[in-house]
Amino acid sequence: TQSTGANIRREKRSLGMEFKEHWVPDDKVSHCKGCSVRFDTTNRKHHCRYCGEVFCDPCSSRKVSVEEFRVQNGRSCKSCHAYITCHLPLLTRETLFSRYESDAIITDVFISISLDRRRLLCRSRDSKYPAEFDFENLNRIQEGQKTPVWDTHKSKGLFSCCFGGDDDISKDELVCFSIVFLSDSIDLKAESLKHKSEWLESFREFIDRRMTKGEKAWRELSYVRERSEIESAKAQKAEQTQRVVNKYSQLKNNLKTKYGS
């Protein structure tokens, strides 16, 4: 069952064992995933600790640490190294964009992905709490190419993206893009083409990886760790409460002994 599997993984983590369930079996691979060189007795197989694919030594020479997999300075392929050290840090920190609202109002917003990588977060400058969009409902990423401003999808009552359409916005179409979900659209303008390109490159890499074995394993283990931390915090709070109750009970008994009932 799912709970049994979670318990096994929790036990492995407590024992400090490296998580390998998402690794591609050695006997299923004959060539390096990166350069396609054939494996033999002198050219050994090595697993990328993040994606679980099999590479030769040069293609897996980079090092990464992944707490969820119990990996410290483990082997990594070039792609996963860039993903962990460059793309994810960019996406998990807030990045400033301008957002076009449905009434054509432009506001400053901070865009990021949640630390558990399950939701897109959109926080306005004057708000402490972001709006959340589940990636399970992601429809597409759309870039502006002279499409109308606020072209209404009448069948669903939704607005599409903000690119083109009038002289004030059409000149900025290259720095605009939309992240379209099933029930909403986040229509954004970057400060420059470079700004947009760098962020979208990281975001597309993240989206492309969402259903890979390594990413799904990471999310599952992240959820297990989060639940474990919540349970631990609850247990600590219950223990603290019980100590207060015991102390009060002892004080009450001492008063009874001293002064009688």
XYZ file of C-alpha atoms in Angstrom:
261
model
C 0.000 0.000 0.000
C 0.992 3.653 -0.260
C 1.326 4.000 3.526
C 3.488 0.868 3.711
C 5.731 2.210 0.947
C 5.998 5.534 2.745
C 6.939 3.742 5.973
C 9.650 1.775 4.189
C 11.074 4.944 2.669
C 10.937 6.707 6.031
C 12.824 3.792 7.603
C 15.454 3.913 4.869
C 15.909 7.618 5.463
C 16.328 7.083 9.203
C 19.016 4.473 8.508
C 20.846 6.858 6.198
C 20.411 4.603 3.162
C 20.622 6.202 -0.256
C 17.276 6.132 -2.088
C 17.555 4.180 -5.348
C 14.038 3.062 -6.215
C 13.880 5.358 -9.263
C 17.180 4.122 -10.716
C 17.146 2.456 -14.147
C 18.328 -1.180 -13.718
C 21.884 -1.790 -14.939
C 20.860 -4.771 -17.053
C 18.428 -2.594 -19.037
C 21.157 -0.272 -20.320
C 23.998 -0.872 -22.772
C 24.897 2.699 -23.790
C 25.468 5.985 -21.960
C 22.361 8.183 -21.805
C 24.488 11.252 -22.432
C 27.014 10.451 -25.160
C 25.765 7.019 -26.337
C 29.165 5.347 -25.791
C 28.865 1.580 -25.273
C 29.544 0.203 -21.797
C 32.153 -2.545 -21.349
C 34.563 -3.838 -18.707
C 36.652 -0.663 -18.822
C 33.831 1.825 -19.365
C 31.644 1.327 -16.306
C 28.060 2.326 -15.682
C 27.197 5.115 -13.222
C 23.781 6.335 -12.090
C 22.835 9.981 -11.878
C 21.608 10.274 -8.288
C 18.746 12.547 -9.303
C 17.161 11.286 -12.527
C 18.316 7.668 -12.041
C 19.517 7.290 -15.647
C 22.800 5.518 -16.478
C 25.864 7.415 -17.759
C 29.549 6.890 -18.362
C 32.116 8.389 -15.991
C 32.724 11.687 -17.886
C 28.973 12.281 -18.343
C 28.276 11.778 -14.617
C 31.279 13.537 -13.114
C 29.368 16.472 -11.620
C 28.323 16.393 -7.964
C 25.005 17.225 -6.311
C 23.433 16.849 -2.888
C 19.786 15.813 -2.630
C 18.495 15.600 0.935
C 15.342 13.673 0.000
C 17.430 10.924 -1.634
C 20.008 10.916 1.185
C 22.666 11.982 -1.303
C 25.687 14.065 -0.356
C 28.031 15.008 -3.225
C 26.677 12.191 -5.377
C 27.172 11.712 -9.097
C 25.003 13.775 -11.418
C 24.526 14.131 -15.149
C 25.037 17.535 -16.767
C 21.298 18.155 -17.176
C 20.372 17.379 -13.566
C 23.321 19.385 -12.245
C 22.096 22.447 -14.149
C 18.527 21.777 -13.015
C 19.438 21.534 -9.327
C 22.062 24.285 -9.164
C 20.615 26.816 -11.638
C 17.007 26.265 -12.712
C 15.427 25.357 -9.353
C 17.096 28.174 -7.364
C 15.822 30.667 -9.947
C 12.268 29.322 -9.814
C 11.949 28.936 -6.039
C 12.936 32.531 -5.327
C 10.452 35.279 -6.131
C 10.912 36.995 -9.494
C 9.280 40.327 -10.279
C 6.995 40.622 -13.319
C 4.199 42.943 -14.406
C 0.830 41.219 -14.585
C -2.055 42.228 -16.843
C -5.358 41.752 -15.077
C -8.664 41.077 -16.847
C -9.682 44.728 -16.559
C -6.419 45.809 -18.242
C -4.896 46.960 -14.939
C -1.149 46.319 -14.710
C 0.241 45.308 -11.313
C 3.630 44.188 -10.020
C 3.693 40.549 -8.910
C 6.288 38.121 -7.625
C 6.256 34.689 -9.307
C 7.829 31.523 -7.884
C 7.168 27.818 -7.426
C 6.387 26.358 -4.022
C 9.178 24.550 -2.190
C 7.330 21.247 -2.642
C 7.195 21.993 -6.418
C 3.454 21.356 -6.605
C 2.125 24.895 -7.097
C 2.899 28.145 -8.870
C 2.794 31.128 -6.502
C 1.770 34.624 -7.583
C 2.064 37.326 -4.908
C 1.210 40.962 -5.462
C 3.635 43.532 -4.096
C 1.236 44.715 -1.374
C 0.222 41.229 -0.168
C 1.873 38.816 2.237
C 0.138 35.744 0.865
C 0.337 34.515 -2.740
C -2.367 33.093 -4.945
C -1.660 29.423 -5.602
C -2.064 27.490 -8.861
C -1.750 23.704 -8.858
C 0.512 22.377 -11.597
C -1.895 19.475 -12.081
C -4.166 22.078 -13.740
C -1.499 23.582 -15.999
C -2.703 23.838 -19.589
C 0.106 25.534 -21.518
C 2.705 28.261 -21.716
C 1.846 30.827 -24.381
C 4.079 33.530 -25.817
C 2.750 36.644 -27.519
C 2.756 36.787 -31.283
C 0.370 39.608 -32.222
C -2.614 37.938 -30.569
C -5.428 40.254 -29.412
C -5.388 41.884 -26.014
C -7.864 40.180 -23.710
C -9.360 38.020 -26.415
C -12.279 36.512 -24.530
C -12.927 32.774 -24.657
C -16.695 33.200 -24.583
C -17.366 29.484 -24.205
C -15.588 29.463 -20.853
C -15.820 33.089 -19.883
C -12.027 33.285 -19.593
C -9.503 35.800 -20.858
C -6.507 34.798 -22.920
C -3.174 36.576 -22.953
C -2.356 40.249 -23.248
C -0.075 40.343 -26.282
C -0.446 42.825 -29.099
C -3.759 44.501 -29.791
C -2.937 48.154 -29.226
C 0.054 50.411 -29.692
C 0.893 50.584 -25.991
C 1.228 46.827 -25.531
C 2.044 45.456 -28.980
C 5.599 46.806 -28.868
C 6.171 44.740 -25.718
C 4.873 41.460 -27.098
C 8.334 39.846 -27.134
C 8.699 40.234 -23.373
C 5.175 39.001 -22.596
C 3.926 35.494 -21.979
C 1.039 33.643 -20.330
C 0.966 30.674 -17.981
C -2.457 29.211 -18.677
C -4.240 26.964 -16.187
C -7.602 25.248 -16.628
C -9.460 27.953 -14.715
C -7.214 31.009 -14.951
C -4.445 32.672 -16.899
C -1.437 34.511 -15.474
C -0.444 37.063 -18.114
C 3.011 38.505 -17.513
C 5.479 41.027 -18.853
C 9.198 40.715 -18.116
C 11.539 43.673 -17.741
C 13.593 42.512 -20.738
C 13.814 39.764 -23.326
C 16.793 38.269 -21.457
C 14.827 38.277 -18.219
C 11.925 36.479 -19.885
C 14.119 33.972 -21.754
C 16.121 32.954 -18.692
C 13.065 32.467 -16.502
C 11.066 30.604 -19.168
C 14.029 28.322 -19.921
C 14.106 27.253 -16.274
C 10.323 26.993 -16.058
C 10.055 24.829 -19.184
C 12.821 22.561 -17.880
C 10.858 22.200 -14.658
C 7.587 21.434 -16.474
C 9.272 18.918 -18.804
C 10.656 17.060 -15.792
C 7.489 16.913 -13.727
C 6.486 13.395 -14.770
C 9.968 11.851 -14.801
C 10.749 9.126 -12.265
C 13.296 11.215 -10.408
C 11.021 14.243 -10.018
C 8.006 12.165 -8.966
C 10.160 10.301 -6.419
C 11.442 13.623 -5.078
C 7.901 14.984 -4.633
C 6.761 11.819 -2.888
C 9.707 11.826 -0.490
C 9.292 15.551 0.080
C 5.664 14.916 1.052
C 6.718 12.085 3.393
C 9.277 14.359 5.041
C 6.755 17.186 5.376
C 4.195 14.872 7.011
C 6.884 13.471 9.309
C 7.886 16.976 10.400
C 4.230 17.874 11.046
C 3.711 14.692 13.084
C 6.906 15.371 15.028
C 5.790 18.944 15.786
C 2.395 17.675 16.965
C 4.074 15.091 19.207
C 6.353 17.746 20.719
C 3.401 20.040 21.367
C 1.441 17.206 22.979
C 4.442 16.372 25.153
C 4.799 19.989 26.244
C 1.077 20.147 27.056
C 1.304 16.947 29.060
C 4.243 18.315 31.075
C 2.194 21.396 31.948
C -0.758 19.201 32.969
C 1.502 16.997 35.096
C 3.083 20.015 36.742
C -0.346 21.506 37.533
C -1.564 18.151 38.865
C 1.498 17.809 41.087
C 1.035 21.346 42.404
C -2.626 20.624 43.109
C -1.740 17.436 45.019
C 0.904 19.283 47.049
C -1.667 21.925 48.058
C -4.137 19.223 49.076
C -1.482 17.538 51.197
C -0.523 20.805 52.857
C -3.951 22.311 53.475
C -6.259 19.347 53.204
C -9.142 18.859 50.758
